[in-house]
Coordinates of C-alpha atoms and ligand atoms in Angstrom, one line a residue:
M18 CA 1.2 48.4 49.4
T19 CA -1.6 49.0 51.9
S20 CA -0.7 47.8 55.4
S21 CA -4.0 45.9 55.7
I22 CA -3.1 43.6 52.7
A23 CA 0.4 43.2 53.8
E24 CA -0.7 42.4 57.4
T25 CA -3.4 40.0 56.3
A26 CA -1.0 38.2 53.9
R27 CA 1.4 37.8 56.8
Q28 CA -1.2 36.5 59.2
G29 CA -2.6 34.2 56.5
E30 CA 0.9 32.8 55.9
A31 CA 1.4 32.2 59.6
A32 CA -2.0 30.6 60.0
R33 CA -1.5 28.4 57.0
R34 CA 1.9 27.0 57.7
P35 CA 0.9 24.2 60.0
T36 CA -1.9 22.9 57.6
D37 CA -0.6 23.0 54.1
G38 CA 2.6 25.1 54.2
S39 CA 1.9 26.5 50.8
G40 CA 1.9 30.2 51.6
R41 CA -0.1 30.9 48.5
T42 CA -2.3 33.9 47.5
V43 CA -5.1 33.8 45.0
L44 CA -7.0 36.8 43.5
V45 CA -10.6 36.3 42.4
T46 CA -12.6 38.9 40.4
G47 CA -16.4 39.1 40.7
A48 CA -16.2 37.7 44.3
S49 CA -19.5 39.3 45.5
R50 CA -21.7 36.4 44.7
G51 CA -22.1 33.2 42.6
L52 CA -19.1 31.2 41.6
G53 CA -16.6 33.9 42.5
R54 CA -17.8 34.0 46.1
A55 CA -17.7 30.1 46.2
L56 CA -14.1 30.2 44.9
V57 CA -13.1 32.6 47.6
E58 CA -14.6 30.3 50.3
T59 CA -13.0 27.2 48.8
Y60 CA -9.5 28.7 48.7
A61 CA -9.8 30.3 52.1
N62 CA -10.9 27.0 53.6
A63 CA -7.9 25.4 52.0
G64 CA -5.6 27.9 53.9
W65 CA -4.9 30.3 51.0
T66 CA -4.7 34.0 51.4
V67 CA -7.5 35.3 49.1
I68 CA -7.8 38.8 47.6
A69 CA -11.6 38.9 46.9
C70 CA -12.3 41.7 44.3
M71 CA -15.8 43.1 43.9
R72 CA -17.5 46.2 42.6
K73 CA -18.9 47.1 46.0
P74 CA -17.0 45.4 48.8
M75 CA -19.6 44.4 51.3
H76 CA -18.0 41.5 53.2
A77 CA -15.6 42.5 55.9
A78 CA -12.2 41.0 55.7
A79 CA -12.2 37.7 57.6
G80 CA -9.2 35.7 58.4
A81 CA -7.1 35.4 55.3
I82 CA -9.7 37.0 53.0
V83 CA -9.0 40.6 51.9
T84 CA -11.7 42.4 50.0
E85 CA -10.7 44.9 47.4
Q86 CA -12.8 47.3 45.3
L87 CA -12.6 46.5 41.6
D88 CA -14.9 47.3 38.7
V89 CA -13.2 45.3 35.9
A90 CA -14.9 47.5 33.3
D91 CA -13.0 50.5 34.5
P92 CA -9.3 50.8 33.6
G93 CA -8.9 53.4 36.3
S94 CA -10.2 50.9 38.9
I95 CA -7.8 48.3 37.6
A96 CA -4.9 50.7 37.9
A97 CA -5.9 51.7 41.4
L98 CA -6.0 48.0 42.5
A99 CA -2.5 47.5 41.0
R100 CA -1.2 50.4 43.0
R101 CA -2.7 49.1 46.2
L102 CA -1.3 45.6 45.6
D103 CA 2.2 46.9 44.7
G104 CA 4.7 44.4 46.0
V105 CA 2.1 41.7 46.9
A106 CA 2.9 38.3 45.4
I107 CA -0.1 36.7 43.6
D108 CA 0.2 33.0 42.8
V109 CA -3.1 32.5 41.0
L110 CA -5.2 35.1 39.2
I111 CA -8.8 34.0 38.5
N112 CA -10.6 36.2 36.0
N113 CA -14.2 35.2 37.0
A114 CA -16.3 38.4 36.7
A115 CA -18.6 38.4 33.8
I116 CA -22.0 39.6 32.5
R117 CA -24.3 38.0 30.1
G118 CA -25.8 41.0 28.4
D119 CA -28.9 40.8 26.2
T120 CA -30.1 37.3 25.4
G121 CA -32.7 38.2 22.9
G122 CA -30.9 37.0 19.8
L123 CA -30.2 38.8 16.5
A124 CA -33.4 40.8 16.6
S125 CA -32.5 42.7 19.8
L126 CA -28.8 42.9 19.3
D127 CA -27.7 46.3 20.6
A128 CA -24.3 47.7 19.8
D129 CA -23.6 49.3 23.2
D130 CA -24.7 46.2 25.1
F131 CA -22.5 44.0 22.9
L132 CA -19.5 46.2 23.5
E133 CA -20.1 46.3 27.2
V134 CA -20.1 42.5 27.4
I135 CA -16.9 42.3 25.4
R136 CA -15.4 45.0 27.7
V137 CA -16.2 43.1 30.9
N138 CA -15.7 39.5 29.7
A139 CA -12.9 39.7 27.2
L140 CA -11.0 43.0 27.5
A141 CA -10.9 43.3 31.3
P142 CA -9.1 40.0 31.9
L143 CA -6.3 41.2 29.6
L144 CA -6.0 44.6 31.2
L145 CA -5.9 42.9 34.7
V146 CA -3.2 40.5 33.6
R147 CA -1.1 43.3 32.3
A148 CA -1.6 45.4 35.5
L149 CA -0.9 42.5 37.8
L150 CA 2.0 40.9 35.9
P151 CA 4.6 42.1 38.4
N152 CA 2.6 40.5 41.2
L153 CA 2.3 37.2 39.3
L154 CA 6.1 37.3 38.6
T155 CA 6.7 37.8 42.3
G156 CA 4.6 34.8 43.2
S157 CA 5.7 31.2 42.7
G158 CA 2.4 29.7 41.5
R159 CA 2.4 31.6 38.2
K160 CA -1.1 30.7 37.0
I161 CA -3.8 32.7 35.2
V162 CA -7.3 31.2 35.1
N163 CA -9.9 32.6 32.7
I164 CA -13.3 31.4 33.7
S165 CA -14.7 30.9 30.3
S166 CA -17.7 29.0 29.0
R167 CA -18.3 26.0 26.7
S168 CA -20.8 28.3 25.0
G169 CA -17.8 30.3 23.7
S170 CA -16.4 27.2 22.0
L171 CA -16.7 27.3 18.2
A172 CA -16.6 23.5 18.1
E173 CA -19.0 22.7 20.9
G174 CA -20.8 25.8 21.9
T175 CA -23.8 25.5 19.6
L176 CA -24.1 21.7 19.6
D177 CA -26.9 21.5 22.2
D178 CA -27.7 25.0 23.5
E179 CA -30.5 27.1 22.1
D180 CA -30.4 30.7 23.2
G181 CA -29.9 34.3 21.9
D182 CA -26.6 34.9 23.6
Y183 CA -24.6 36.5 20.7
A184 CA -22.7 39.0 22.9
Y185 CA -21.9 36.5 25.7
R186 CA -20.8 33.7 23.3
C187 CA -18.6 36.1 21.2
S188 CA -17.1 37.5 24.4
K189 CA -16.1 34.0 25.7
A190 CA -14.7 33.1 22.3
A191 CA -12.6 36.3 22.4
M192 CA -11.5 35.4 26.0
N193 CA -10.4 32.0 24.8
M194 CA -8.2 33.6 22.2
A195 CA -6.8 35.8 24.9
T196 CA -6.0 32.6 26.9
S197 CA -4.2 31.1 23.9
K198 CA -2.2 34.3 23.1
L199 CA -1.3 34.9 26.7
A200 CA -0.2 31.3 27.2
H201 CA 2.1 31.8 24.2
D202 CA 3.4 35.2 25.3
L203 CA 3.9 34.3 29.0
R204 CA 5.5 30.9 28.5
G205 CA 9.0 32.4 28.8
D206 CA 8.0 33.8 32.2
G207 CA 6.8 30.3 33.4
I208 CA 3.2 31.5 33.7
A209 CA 0.5 29.0 32.8
V210 CA -2.7 30.4 31.3
V211 CA -5.9 28.3 31.0
S212 CA -9.6 28.7 30.1
L213 CA -11.9 26.7 32.4
H214 CA -15.6 25.9 31.9
P215 CA -17.3 25.8 35.3
G216 CA -20.3 23.7 34.2
W217 CA -23.9 24.8 34.3
V218 CA -23.9 26.3 37.8
R219 CA -26.8 27.4 40.0
T220 CA -26.1 31.2 40.3
D221 CA -27.9 34.4 39.2
M222 CA -26.4 33.8 35.8
G223 CA -26.9 30.1 35.6
G224 CA -30.4 30.1 37.0
E225 CA -32.2 27.7 39.4
E226 CA -32.5 24.9 36.8
A227 CA -28.7 24.6 36.5
K228 CA -27.2 21.2 37.4
I229 CA -24.3 22.1 39.6
D230 CA -24.0 23.7 43.0
V231 CA -21.5 26.6 43.2
A232 CA -19.5 24.9 46.0
A233 CA -19.1 21.7 43.9
S234 CA -18.0 23.7 40.8
A235 CA -15.6 25.7 42.9
A236 CA -14.0 22.6 44.5
A237 CA -13.7 20.9 41.1
L238 CA -12.1 24.0 39.5
K239 CA -9.7 24.4 42.4
A240 CA -8.6 20.7 41.9
I241 CA -8.0 21.4 38.2
I242 CA -6.1 24.6 38.9
D243 CA -4.0 22.9 41.6
G244 CA -3.0 20.3 39.0
T245 CA -2.3 22.8 36.2
D246 CA 1.3 22.9 35.3
R247 CA 3.2 24.7 32.6
A248 CA 2.5 21.8 30.1
A249 CA -1.2 22.5 30.5
S250 CA -0.9 26.1 29.6
G251 CA -3.0 27.1 26.6
T252 CA -5.7 24.5 27.2
F253 CA -9.5 24.8 27.6
R254 CA -10.9 22.4 30.1
S255 CA -14.2 21.7 31.9
Y256 CA -14.8 21.4 35.6
D257 CA -15.0 17.6 35.2
G258 CA -11.5 17.5 33.7
R259 CA -12.7 17.0 30.2
Q260 CA -10.8 18.9 27.4
V261 CA -13.1 21.3 25.7
S262 CA -12.5 21.8 21.9
W263 CA -11.8 25.4 21.1
Ligands
NDP307 P1 -23.1 35.7 38.4 O1 -23.9 36.6 37.5 O2 -23.8 35.0 39.4 O3 -22.0 36.6 39.1 C1 -21.2 37.5 38.3 C2 -20.2 38.2 39.1 O4 -19.4 39.0 38.3 C3 -20.7 39.0 40.2 O5 -19.9 38.9 41.4 C4 -20.7 40.4 39.6 O6 -20.6 41.4 40.6 C5 -19.4 40.3 38.9 N1 -19.2 41.4 37.9 C6 -20.0 41.6 36.8 N2 -19.5 42.8 36.2 C7 -18.5 43.2 36.9 C8 -17.6 44.3 36.8 N3 -17.7 45.2 35.9 N4 -16.6 44.4 37.7 C9 -16.5 43.6 38.7 N5 -17.3 42.5 38.9 C10 -18.3 42.3 38.0 O7 -22.3 34.8 37.5 P2 -21.6 33.3 37.8 O8 -21.1 33.3 39.2 O9 -22.6 32.3 37.4 O10 -20.4 33.3 36.8 C11 -19.1 33.3 37.1 C12 -18.2 33.0 35.9 O11 -18.6 31.7 35.4 C13 -18.5 33.9 34.7 O12 -17.3 34.2 34.1 C14 -19.4 33.2 33.8 O13 -19.4 33.6 32.5 C15 -18.9 31.8 34.0 N6 -19.9 30.7 33.7 C16 -21.0 30.5 34.4 C17 -21.9 29.5 34.1 C18 -23.1 29.2 35.0 O14 -23.8 28.3 34.6 N7 -23.4 30.0 36.0 C19 -21.7 28.7 32.9 C20 -20.5 29.0 32.2 C21 -19.6 30.0 32.6 P3 -21.8 42.4 41.1 O15 -22.4 41.6 42.3 O16 -21.2 43.7 41.4 O17 -22.8 42.5 39.9

């Protein structure tokens, strides 16, 4: 364990006790911008200790926010993070980092691009869960949140969206299966695993036309995560609380 993380976790716990007494820690991937960054701010404002993971740490640690280097596409980077976090309890792990890849449809489908999207969006969350399982078992929150997308739903994804997102949609469908399988496999450990759709959010990925502000989406997601219990494990829900069909 690095002393900075241990120290920040201790300070965060001390600072938090008078307000909510939870002493909880959340880890967020893809925390450099967009929804990930908003989730970091939302949890930090609520008194949580936040481990904000990003490819190029650029924000100095502030208060109970610890920034950690993590390229989710690189198994070596995941292993290095797990080593640095050895012994640190994590209550909630949020797999948020994602890429969209080529959006040109079948005509421009490129094998390497497709596999990279699958690697980042579907494989990386599984590798991270495996690497940080000891941390999750040390924590008492025991929740894994996969930020998915309604566009990865077989039942709803193509109902009203017209785009060329083959790789992205397939990756989120694969992530959803990972949610379901992990929920089954980790039930005995008391770990709840869910897929959450954040809405159409104004970020680099969502674009300026998107309907929801990142802060609103992050606040809504946190409320859902707070209310997630073991009975909810293996579900796919939207930021507005609606159940999304797989
Ligand atoms: P953005 O494109 O705005 O941000 C993506 C984040 O993921 C960035 O922080 C980026 O880091 C990070 N990231 C990408 N690749 C890697 C990597 N290899 N290792 C580490 N971090 C990486 O996306 P959003 O904030 O909009 O999306 C957040 C989540 O919400 C995603 O899972 C997305 O699929 C999902 N979602 C978003 C919707 C929307 O409307 N915005 C709709 C439905 C789902 P860096 O700065 O280094 O590139």
